[in-house]
Coordinates of C-alpha atoms in Angstrom, one line a residue:
M1 CA 0.1 0.0 -0.3
A2 CA 1.3 3.3 -0.8
K3 CA 2.2 6.2 1.9
S4 CA -1.0 8.3 0.8
D5 CA -3.3 5.1 1.4
V6 CA -1.9 4.5 4.8
E7 CA -2.4 8.3 5.5
T8 CA -6.1 8.6 4.6
G9 CA -7.2 4.9 5.8
G10 CA -7.4 3.2 2.4
I11 CA -8.6 4.2 -1.1
D12 CA -12.0 3.6 0.1
A13 CA -12.4 6.3 2.6
G14 CA -13.5 9.0 0.1
P15 CA -16.8 7.1 -1.1
A16 CA -17.4 6.2 2.1
A17 CA -17.2 9.7 3.8
G18 CA -19.3 10.9 0.6
L19 CA -22.0 8.2 1.2
G20 CA -22.1 9.5 5.2
E21 CA -22.7 13.1 4.3
R22 CA -25.3 12.2 1.8
L23 CA -27.1 10.1 4.7
R24 CA -26.5 12.8 7.3
V25 CA -28.2 15.5 4.9
R26 CA -30.8 13.1 4.2
L27 CA -31.4 12.7 8.0
T28 CA -31.3 16.1 9.1
G29 CA -31.9 18.1 5.8
P30 CA -35.6 19.3 4.8
K31 CA -38.0 16.5 4.7
P32 CA -41.0 16.4 2.1
I33 CA -44.6 17.0 2.9
G34 CA -45.6 13.6 3.0
F35 CA -43.1 12.9 5.8
F36 CA -44.7 15.7 8.0
L37 CA -48.1 14.4 7.2
F38 CA -47.3 10.9 8.2
L39 CA -45.5 12.5 11.5
L40 CA -48.6 14.4 12.2
I41 CA -51.0 11.0 11.9
A42 CA -48.1 9.1 14.0
V43 CA -48.3 11.6 16.7
T44 CA -52.2 11.4 16.7
I45 CA -52.3 7.9 16.8
I46 CA -49.5 6.8 19.2
P47 CA -50.9 8.9 22.2
A48 CA -54.4 7.1 21.5
L49 CA -52.7 3.7 21.2
A50 CA -51.0 4.4 24.6
I51 CA -54.1 5.7 26.2
S52 CA -56.2 2.6 24.9
T53 CA -53.3 0.0 26.2
V54 CA -53.5 1.8 29.5
L55 CA -57.2 1.7 29.6
L56 CA -57.3 -1.9 28.4
Q57 CA -54.8 -2.7 31.2
R58 CA -56.9 -1.1 33.9
N59 CA -60.0 -2.8 32.5
D60 CA -58.3 -6.2 32.4
A61 CA -57.2 -5.5 36.1
A62 CA -60.9 -4.8 36.9
Q63 CA -62.0 -7.6 34.9
R64 CA -59.5 -10.0 36.7
E65 CA -60.5 -8.3 40.1
V66 CA -64.3 -9.4 39.1
V67 CA -63.2 -12.7 38.2
N68 CA -61.3 -13.4 41.4
T69 CA -64.2 -12.1 43.2
L70 CA -66.4 -14.8 41.2
A71 CA -64.2 -17.2 41.5
E72 CA -63.7 -16.7 45.5
A73 CA -67.5 -16.7 45.7
M74 CA -67.8 -19.9 43.4
A75 CA -65.1 -21.6 45.8
G76 CA -67.3 -20.4 48.8
S77 CA -70.4 -21.7 47.4
I78 CA -68.9 -25.2 46.8
A79 CA -67.3 -25.1 50.3
E80 CA -70.8 -24.4 51.6
A81 CA -72.5 -27.4 49.4
V82 CA -69.9 -29.7 50.7
D83 CA -70.1 -28.8 54.1
G84 CA -73.9 -29.4 53.6
E85 CA -73.5 -32.8 52.2
L86 CA -71.3 -33.8 55.1
R87 CA -73.7 -32.1 57.7
G88 CA -76.6 -34.3 56.3
M89 CA -74.5 -37.4 56.5
L90 CA -74.0 -36.7 60.0
T91 CA -77.5 -35.7 60.9
T92 CA -78.6 -39.2 59.2
L93 CA -76.1 -40.8 61.3
R94 CA -77.7 -39.0 64.5
V95 CA -81.4 -40.1 63.5
L96 CA -80.2 -43.5 63.1
S97 CA -78.3 -43.5 66.5
T98 CA -81.9 -43.1 68.2
T99 CA -83.3 -46.3 66.7
P100 CA -84.3 -48.6 69.7
S101 CA -83.1 -51.9 68.5
L102 CA -79.7 -50.5 68.5
A103 CA -80.1 -49.2 72.3
V104 CA -80.9 -52.7 73.2
G105 CA -78.3 -54.4 71.0
N106 CA -80.5 -56.0 68.6
I107 CA -78.2 -55.7 65.7
E108 CA -80.2 -57.4 63.1
D109 CA -83.6 -55.3 63.7
F110 CA -81.0 -52.0 63.3
Y111 CA -79.6 -53.4 60.0
D112 CA -83.2 -54.2 58.6
R113 CA -84.3 -50.7 59.4
A114 CA -81.2 -48.8 58.3
R115 CA -80.5 -50.4 55.0
P116 CA -84.1 -49.6 53.6
A117 CA -83.4 -45.9 55.0
L118 CA -80.2 -45.3 53.2
A119 CA -81.6 -47.0 49.9
G120 CA -80.7 -44.6 46.7
S121 CA -78.3 -42.2 48.7
G122 CA -75.7 -43.5 47.5
S123 CA -74.1 -44.2 51.0
H124 CA -73.9 -47.2 53.3
L125 CA -73.9 -47.9 56.8
T126 CA -71.4 -49.7 58.7
L127 CA -71.6 -50.3 62.6
F128 CA -68.2 -50.9 64.5
D129 CA -67.7 -52.4 67.8
E130 CA -64.8 -50.8 70.0
N131 CA -62.2 -53.2 68.6
L132 CA -63.0 -51.6 64.9
R133 CA -64.8 -54.8 63.9
Q134 CA -67.4 -54.7 61.2
L135 CA -70.8 -55.8 62.8
I136 CA -73.0 -54.8 59.9
N137 CA -72.6 -53.4 56.6
T138 CA -75.6 -52.4 54.5
R139 CA -73.8 -53.0 51.2
E140 CA -73.6 -56.7 52.5
A141 CA -75.9 -59.2 53.5
Y142 CA -76.6 -59.7 57.0
G143 CA -74.4 -62.5 58.7
T144 CA -71.9 -62.0 55.8
P145 CA -68.1 -62.3 57.1
L146 CA -66.7 -58.8 57.1
G147 CA -63.1 -57.8 56.8
P148 CA -61.4 -55.5 58.9
A149 CA -62.0 -51.4 58.5
S150 CA -60.4 -49.7 55.7
D151 CA -59.9 -46.6 57.4
P152 CA -59.0 -47.5 61.0
A153 CA -57.2 -43.9 61.8
T154 CA -60.2 -41.8 61.2
L155 CA -62.3 -44.5 63.2
R156 CA -59.9 -44.6 66.3
R157 CA -59.7 -41.0 66.7
A158 CA -63.7 -40.7 66.6
L159 CA -63.7 -43.3 69.4
E160 CA -60.7 -41.7 71.3
E161 CA -62.2 -38.3 71.1
G162 CA -65.8 -39.1 71.4
V163 CA -66.9 -36.6 68.6
P164 CA -67.7 -37.0 65.0
A165 CA -64.7 -37.4 62.7
I166 CA -64.7 -37.2 58.8
S167 CA -62.1 -39.1 56.9
G168 CA -60.3 -38.5 53.8
V169 CA -60.7 -40.4 50.5
F170 CA -59.3 -44.0 50.6
R171 CA -59.9 -47.0 48.1
E172 CA -62.3 -49.4 50.2
E173 CA -61.0 -52.9 50.0
T174 CA -64.6 -54.6 49.7
S175 CA -65.7 -52.5 46.5
G176 CA -62.3 -51.1 45.6
E177 CA -64.1 -47.5 45.3
W178 CA -62.5 -44.3 46.3
T179 CA -64.8 -43.7 49.5
F180 CA -64.8 -41.5 52.6
N181 CA -66.1 -41.9 55.9
V182 CA -68.4 -39.6 58.4
A183 CA -67.8 -41.4 61.7
L184 CA -70.4 -40.9 64.9
P185 CA -69.5 -42.4 68.1
Y186 CA -72.4 -44.1 70.0
I187 CA -71.6 -44.4 73.4
Q188 CA -74.4 -45.3 75.9
E189 CA -74.4 -46.2 79.8
N190 CA -73.8 -50.0 80.6
Q191 CA -73.5 -50.9 76.8
P192 CA -70.3 -51.3 74.5
R193 CA -69.0 -48.6 72.9
R194 CA -70.0 -48.3 69.1
L195 CA -69.3 -46.5 66.1
L196 CA -71.7 -45.5 63.1
V197 CA -70.0 -45.0 60.1
M198 CA -71.6 -43.9 56.8
G199 CA -69.2 -44.4 53.8
R200 CA -70.2 -42.5 50.7
N201 CA -68.6 -43.0 47.1
A202 CA -66.2 -40.1 46.7
E203 CA -67.6 -39.5 43.0
T204 CA -71.0 -38.4 44.3
M205 CA -69.2 -35.0 45.5
A206 CA -68.8 -34.1 41.8
D207 CA -72.4 -33.3 42.2
A208 CA -71.3 -30.4 44.6
L209 CA -68.9 -29.2 41.9
S210 CA -71.2 -29.6 38.6
Q211 CA -73.6 -27.2 40.4
Q212 CA -71.5 -24.4 39.9
M213 CA -71.5 -22.7 36.2
L214 CA -67.6 -23.3 35.4
R215 CA -66.5 -21.5 32.4
G216 CA -63.5 -19.8 30.6
G217 CA -61.2 -22.6 31.2
W218 CA -62.2 -22.7 35.2
N219 CA -62.3 -25.9 37.1
A220 CA -62.8 -26.9 40.7
A221 CA -61.4 -29.6 42.8
L222 CA -62.4 -30.8 46.2
L223 CA -59.4 -31.9 48.4
D224 CA -59.3 -33.7 51.6
R225 CA -56.9 -32.6 54.7
Y226 CA -54.1 -34.6 53.4
G227 CA -54.3 -32.9 49.8
Y228 CA -55.9 -35.9 48.0
V229 CA -58.6 -35.3 45.3
V230 CA -62.1 -36.3 46.7
A231 CA -63.7 -35.1 43.5
S232 CA -62.8 -33.1 40.5
S233 CA -64.6 -31.2 37.5
F234 CA -61.6 -31.6 35.4
M235 CA -60.5 -35.3 35.4
S236 CA -62.5 -38.1 37.4
S237 CA -59.2 -40.1 37.2
D238 CA -57.5 -37.6 39.4
V239 CA -59.7 -38.9 42.4
G240 CA -57.4 -40.2 45.3
K241 CA -54.5 -38.6 43.9
P242 CA -52.4 -35.8 45.2
F243 CA -53.5 -32.6 43.7
F244 CA -51.3 -31.3 41.0
L245 CA -50.8 -28.0 42.2
G246 CA -48.7 -27.3 45.0
L247 CA -50.5 -25.3 47.3
P248 CA -48.9 -23.1 50.2
S249 CA -50.7 -23.1 53.4
G250 CA -52.4 -19.6 54.6
P251 CA -55.3 -17.8 55.4
S252 CA -58.5 -18.6 53.4
P253 CA -59.8 -17.8 50.8
Q254 CA -56.5 -16.9 49.1
T255 CA -55.7 -16.2 45.6
I256 CA -52.3 -17.4 44.6
R257 CA -50.4 -18.1 41.0
V258 CA -48.8 -21.5 40.9
A259 CA -46.7 -23.4 38.5
G260 CA -47.7 -26.5 37.2
E261 CA -45.9 -29.7 36.6
E262 CA -42.5 -29.0 35.7
G263 CA -43.0 -25.4 35.6
A264 CA -44.6 -25.8 32.1
N265 CA -47.4 -24.0 32.9
S266 CA -48.7 -21.2 35.3
Y267 CA -52.1 -21.2 37.2
L268 CA -54.4 -18.8 38.9
A269 CA -55.8 -20.8 41.8
I270 CA -58.5 -19.7 44.8
V271 CA -58.1 -21.8 47.5
D272 CA -61.0 -22.0 50.3
D273 CA -61.5 -24.1 53.4
T274 CA -64.5 -25.9 54.4
S275 CA -65.6 -25.1 57.8
Y276 CA -66.9 -28.3 59.0
S277 CA -64.8 -31.1 57.4
G278 CA -61.0 -29.4 57.1
W279 CA -61.4 -30.2 53.3
K280 CA -60.1 -27.4 50.7
V281 CA -62.0 -26.3 47.7
V282 CA -60.1 -25.1 44.8
V283 CA -61.1 -23.3 41.9
W284 CA -58.4 -23.1 39.2
A285 CA -57.8 -21.9 35.7
P286 CA -54.5 -21.6 33.5
T287 CA -53.3 -18.0 33.3
A288 CA -53.0 -18.2 29.9
A289 CA -56.9 -18.6 29.6
V290 CA -57.5 -16.0 32.2
E291 CA -55.3 -13.6 30.2
Q292 CA -56.5 -14.6 26.8
P293 CA -59.3 -11.8 26.5
M294 CA -56.5 -9.3 27.3
R295 CA -54.3 -10.6 24.8
R296 CA -56.9 -10.8 22.2
S297 CA -58.0 -7.2 23.0
L298 CA -54.5 -6.2 22.6
Q299 CA -54.0 -8.0 19.3
Q300 CA -56.8 -6.4 18.0
L301 CA -55.9 -3.2 19.2
F302 CA -52.3 -3.3 17.8
G303 CA -53.6 -4.7 14.7
G304 CA -56.1 -2.0 13.9
T305 CA -53.3 0.3 14.7
I306 CA -51.1 -1.0 12.2
I307 CA -54.0 -1.0 9.8
V308 CA -54.7 2.5 10.7
I309 CA -51.1 3.6 10.5
A310 CA -50.8 1.9 7.0
I311 CA -53.8 3.6 6.0
G312 CA -52.5 7.0 7.2
A313 CA -49.2 6.5 5.4
G314 CA -51.0 5.9 2.2
A315 CA -53.1 9.0 2.8
A316 CA -50.1 10.8 3.8
W317 CA -48.1 9.7 0.5
V318 CA -51.1 10.6 -1.6
L319 CA -51.9 13.9 -0.1
G320 CA -48.2 14.8 0.1
R321 CA -48.3 14.4 -3.8
Q322 CA -51.3 16.7 -4.1
I323 CA -49.7 19.3 -2.2
A324 CA -46.1 19.0 -3.8
K325 CA -47.5 19.8 -7.0
P326 CA -48.8 23.1 -6.4
V327 CA -46.0 23.9 -4.0
R328 CA -43.4 23.3 -6.7
R329 CA -45.3 25.6 -9.1
L330 CA -45.3 28.3 -6.3
A331 CA -41.6 27.8 -5.8
S332 CA -41.3 28.3 -9.7
D333 CA -43.6 31.3 -9.6
A334 CA -41.3 32.5 -6.9
R335 CA -38.4 32.2 -9.0
R336 CA -40.0 34.3 -11.8
L337 CA -40.9 36.8 -9.4
G338 CA -37.2 37.1 -8.5
A339 CA -36.3 37.6 -12.0
G340 CA -38.9 40.4 -12.5
E341 CA -41.5 38.7 -14.6
Q342 CA -45.1 38.9 -14.5
I343 CA -47.0 36.2 -12.6
E344 CA -50.9 35.1 -13.2
A345 CA -52.7 34.1 -9.7
T346 CA -53.5 30.3 -10.4
V347 CA -56.5 28.5 -8.0
Y348 CA -55.7 25.5 -6.5
P349 CA -57.3 22.7 -4.8
I350 CA -55.8 23.9 -1.6
A351 CA -57.0 27.2 -0.4
E352 CA -53.9 28.4 1.3
V353 CA -51.7 27.4 -1.9
T354 CA -54.3 29.5 -3.7
T355 CA -53.8 32.4 -1.3
V356 CA -50.2 32.4 -1.6
S357 CA -50.3 32.3 -5.6
A358 CA -52.6 35.2 -5.4
A359 CA -50.1 37.0 -3.0
L360 CA -47.3 36.2 -5.3
A361 CA -49.0 37.7 -8.4
E362 CA -50.0 40.7 -6.3
A363 CA -46.2 40.9 -5.2
A364 CA -45.3 40.7 -8.9
G365 CA -47.6 43.6 -9.7
D366 CA -46.4 45.7 -6.8
R367 CA -42.8 45.1 -7.9
K368 CA -43.5 46.3 -11.1
K369 CA -45.2 49.6 -9.7
A370 CA -42.2 49.8 -7.1
E371 CA -39.7 49.9 -9.8
G372 CA -41.9 52.7 -11.5
E373 CA -42.2 54.7 -8.2
I374 CA -38.2 54.2 -8.0
R375 CA -37.2 55.3 -11.1
L376 CA -39.7 58.5 -10.5
L377 CA -38.1 58.7 -6.8
M378 CA -34.5 58.9 -8.6
R379 CA -35.6 61.6 -10.8
E380 CA -37.3 63.4 -7.7
V381 CA -34.1 62.9 -5.7
A382 CA -31.6 64.3 -8.6
H383 CA -34.1 67.2 -8.9
R384 CA -33.8 67.8 -5.3
A385 CA -30.3 67.3 -5.5
K386 CA -30.1 70.2 -7.8
N387 CA -32.3 72.3 -6.1
Q388 CA -30.3 72.0 -2.8
L389 CA -27.1 72.7 -4.6
T390 CA -28.6 76.0 -6.1
V391 CA -29.8 76.9 -2.8
V392 CA -26.5 76.2 -1.1
S393 CA -24.8 78.0 -3.7
A394 CA -26.9 81.0 -3.3
M395 CA -26.6 80.5 0.6
A396 CA -22.5 80.6 -0.1
K397 CA -22.8 83.6 -2.4
Q398 CA -24.9 85.9 -0.2
T399 CA -23.0 84.9 2.9
A400 CA -19.7 85.8 1.2
R401 CA -21.0 89.3 0.2
S402 CA -22.3 90.2 3.8
A403 CA -19.3 88.5 5.8
G404 CA -16.5 90.6 7.1
S405 CA -13.9 87.8 7.4
L406 CA -13.3 84.2 6.8
S407 CA -14.3 83.0 10.3
G408 CA -17.5 85.1 10.0
F409 CA -18.2 83.3 6.6
L410 CA -17.5 80.1 7.9
D411 CA -19.7 80.6 11.0
S412 CA -22.5 82.1 9.3
F413 CA -22.5 79.6 6.4
Q414 CA -22.5 76.6 8.7
K415 CA -25.5 77.9 10.8
R416 CA -27.3 78.2 7.4
L417 CA -26.6 75.0 6.3
Y418 CA -27.8 73.3 9.9
G419 CA -31.2 75.1 9.6
L420 CA -31.3 73.7 5.7
A421 CA -30.4 70.5 7.1
R422 CA -33.3 70.4 9.8
S423 CA -35.7 71.1 6.8
T424 CA -34.2 68.5 4.6
D425 CA -34.9 65.9 7.6
L426 CA -38.5 67.2 8.0
L427 CA -38.5 66.6 4.3
I428 CA -37.4 63.2 4.4
A429 CA -39.6 62.1 7.3
G430 CA -42.6 63.8 5.7
G431 CA -41.8 62.0 2.2
A432 CA -44.4 62.8 -0.5
A433 CA -46.6 63.7 2.0
G434 CA -44.9 66.9 2.9
V435 CA -44.2 68.8 6.1
E436 CA -46.3 70.6 8.8
L437 CA -46.0 74.1 8.9
R438 CA -45.7 74.0 13.2
A439 CA -43.2 71.2 12.7
L440 CA -41.3 73.4 10.2
I441 CA -41.2 76.4 12.4
L442 CA -40.2 74.5 15.5
A443 CA -37.3 72.7 13.7
Q444 CA -36.2 76.1 13.0
V445 CA -36.9 78.3 15.8
D446 CA -36.1 75.5 18.7
P447 CA -32.5 76.0 18.6
F448 CA -32.6 79.9 19.6
K449 CA -35.7 79.9 21.8
P450 CA -34.8 80.5 25.2
E451 CA -35.7 77.8 27.9
T452 CA -38.7 79.9 29.4
A453 CA -41.7 78.2 27.3
K454 CA -43.7 81.2 27.5
R455 CA -41.4 83.3 25.3
L456 CA -42.7 81.5 22.0
E457 CA -46.2 81.3 21.2
L458 CA -47.6 79.1 17.8
S459 CA -50.9 79.5 17.1
G460 CA -52.6 78.4 13.7
P461 CA -54.6 75.3 12.0
P462 CA -53.0 72.1 10.5
F463 CA -51.2 73.2 7.3
R464 CA -49.0 70.7 5.3
L465 CA -46.6 72.0 3.0
G466 CA -45.0 70.8 -0.4
N467 CA -41.4 69.9 -0.1
Q468 CA -40.1 72.8 -2.0
A469 CA -42.0 75.4 -0.2
A470 CA -41.0 74.1 2.9
Q471 CA -37.3 74.1 2.2
T472 CA -37.7 77.8 1.1
L473 CA -39.8 78.9 4.2
G474 CA -37.5 76.8 6.3
L475 CA -34.4 79.2 5.4
A476 CA -36.6 82.0 5.8
F477 CA -37.6 80.9 9.5
H478 CA -34.0 80.4 10.0
E479 CA -32.8 83.6 9.0
L480 CA -35.7 85.4 11.2
A481 CA -34.9 83.1 14.4
T482 CA -31.0 84.0 14.1
N483 CA -31.7 87.6 13.7
A484 CA -34.5 87.2 16.9
S485 CA -31.2 85.7 18.9
K486 CA -29.1 88.5 18.0
Y487 CA -31.0 91.5 17.9
G488 CA -34.5 90.6 18.7
A489 CA -36.9 89.2 21.1
F490 CA -34.4 86.2 22.1
A491 CA -31.7 88.8 22.5
T492 CA -33.2 89.8 26.0
R493 CA -34.4 88.6 28.9
A494 CA -37.9 89.8 28.6
G495 CA -38.7 89.5 24.9
R496 CA -40.9 87.0 23.3
L497 CA -42.1 85.8 19.8
A498 CA -45.6 85.1 18.8
I499 CA -46.1 83.4 15.4
S500 CA -49.3 82.9 13.9
W501 CA -51.0 81.8 10.7
Q502 CA -54.5 81.2 9.0
V503 CA -55.8 80.5 5.5
E504 CA -58.3 83.0 4.1
H505 CA -59.2 83.3 0.5
D506 CA -56.6 80.7 -0.7
M507 CA -54.0 82.7 1.1
L508 CA -51.6 81.7 3.8
T509 CA -50.9 84.4 6.0
I510 CA -48.0 84.2 8.8
V511 CA -47.5 86.8 11.2
W512 CA -43.9 86.7 12.9
R513 CA -44.3 89.4 15.6
E514 CA -41.4 90.1 18.2
H515 CA -42.1 91.9 21.6
M516 CA -39.3 93.6 23.2
A517 CA -38.8 96.6 25.9
E518 CA -39.5 99.9 24.6
D519 CA -35.9 100.8 23.3
G520 CA -36.1 97.9 21.1
R521 CA -33.8 97.1 18.1
R522 CA -33.2 100.0 15.7
R523 CA -33.8 99.2 12.2
P524 CA -30.8 98.1 10.4
V525 CA -29.4 99.7 7.6
K526 CA -27.3 97.0 5.7
R527 CA -29.4 94.3 3.7
G528 CA -28.4 90.9 5.0
F529 CA -28.6 87.2 3.4
G530 CA -32.0 86.9 5.4
T531 CA -33.4 89.9 3.6
E532 CA -32.5 88.3 0.4
I533 CA -34.2 85.1 1.5
I534 CA -37.5 86.6 2.5
E535 CA -37.7 89.0 -0.8
R536 CA -36.1 86.7 -3.7
M537 CA -37.0 83.3 -2.6
L538 CA -40.0 83.9 -0.8
G539 CA -41.3 86.8 -3.0
G540 CA -39.8 84.9 -6.3
T541 CA -40.4 81.4 -5.8
L542 CA -43.8 81.4 -3.7
D543 CA -45.3 84.7 -4.8
A544 CA -45.3 86.0 -1.5
E545 CA -46.4 89.4 -0.8
I546 CA -44.1 90.6 2.3
S547 CA -44.4 93.5 4.7
R548 CA -42.0 94.3 7.4
T549 CA -42.6 96.8 10.3
F550 CA -40.3 98.0 13.3
H551 CA -42.6 98.6 16.1
G552 CA -41.6 100.2 19.0
D553 CA -41.4 97.1 20.6
G554 CA -40.2 94.8 18.1
L555 CA -40.3 93.8 14.2
E556 CA -43.4 92.4 12.8
C557 CA -42.9 90.5 9.5
I558 CA -46.4 89.5 7.6
F559 CA -46.1 87.2 4.8
K560 CA -49.1 86.3 2.5
I561 CA -48.7 83.5 0.1
P562 CA -50.9 81.6 -2.5
V563 CA -51.9 78.2 -1.1
E564 CA -51.7 76.7 -4.3
R565 CA -47.9 77.5 -4.4
L566 CA -47.5 75.8 -1.0
L567 CA -49.5 72.4 -0.9
P568 CA -47.8 69.3 -1.7
D569 CA -48.3 68.0 -5.6
H570 CA -51.1 65.4 -4.7
A571 CA -53.1 67.9 -2.5
Q572 CA -55.9 69.7 -3.5
L573 CA -56.9 73.2 -2.4
P574 CA -59.6 73.3 0.3
P575 CA -62.8 74.5 -1.0
R576 CA -63.7 78.1 -1.0
E577 CA -66.0 79.4 1.9
K578 CA -69.5 80.8 0.0
P579 CA -69.8 84.3 1.1
G580 CA -72.8 85.6 3.1

């Protein structure tokens, strides 16, 4: 490998880097409209899916609680039914124990009475002596030799404790059937102890289980005190065998989750104890069967969501194409607008796009109009620049004539330029609309007036001047204000200036009146630049009638100017007042 390849990491680094850059741009760059439509659909659907999932889980938890409650009620009902059966058997034994023949020891008569009493009940009666030998058995003929007891432990407990006892399930040797016993001790004075035992086929207890409506995978089993199955709704072959689920000890009723054999399956079990026999009732179901409705609901929900997302993605793709076409045309119109071409408004299926198209067309028209206005404005600027140069030139010539020295010329010329600049600022601010007369007066007088506000009085109606007239009047007001600060109203502590204007008979009359002490200024002999401005520019340019009067207390200047020479170009003369 060459050195350059080693330094750059191999010849494939360039294409790989280019691919990474394209991938980065694709991921972080602008996205099509369809992407955002799909994102909008996803943002709308995903929260709804999450909420639906939470609601389903809560509903499932509520349903499970209801199912558990019903299962507990079912287990309690079975336990009560079993206790009822066992109490019934014990009651039958107590009734039989009152037979007179048993009391006098007439065993055969007792047999003859007991056997028909138990016919059809599914139960049989056995009488044992105190050594647990069978004296009679209603399943066998009287006098038939009988074998030993099949459940001696329960019988011996009943005799020793002197209380009824209920056995667990066991296989009877005589019949080979799974049976359980209910034993009642029979103890009389001056009589040997006896034991009445009623045996019953364990399968008959399945009736107590079948009375309950077991659905949805639920089953029930009856267990004896040793954990062996007495009866089951699941498989009858389980009778006599240990229950297949390991049940922990604890208070009843209790709901537990247990694993099946070898941990293959999980089961939900409700265990309840019978209050009379010590047996247990177990109502159980596979966890999968209990959770199947929830799984089915979730599957349907997610399946429906996928279908909705697929439909939404298709709709987003179609709508994206429908929106992209008008947008591309708008982009083309925008480029044409940038090139200065004319654009026609187009009606699109989307109202907002139609609005943008109309706006682009309007912008194209406005641009054409603006370009024309700019050209006109450029001509106006050139014209105004020439006028300004003419005014500046006249100011310079007249200032030079009246100046006694170079420094005096520079000072006077600079102040007049500032006055012209203030007028120009107002012209620029007002634009084509012109300048208010009051604003023009204040702009020229403010730099010279004293701090006391009462020494300057302005009165008159609103009046808007054209640009050329404002420039000329501004120079005149500047000169008058300059003279007032040097020789007139503003040169003394008590002087004041009153400026008023009014419009009458298409004439604007402006009165400049200065008020001073009795020894006011004297009439100047030398004509200055202010006089030139007032007489030549106002008189010649604006056709103004000018009168100047030097009163004993100050100067009074009156200007009468035709309104038509003062108004902006677009303004009209105010209507004449009718006489009388």
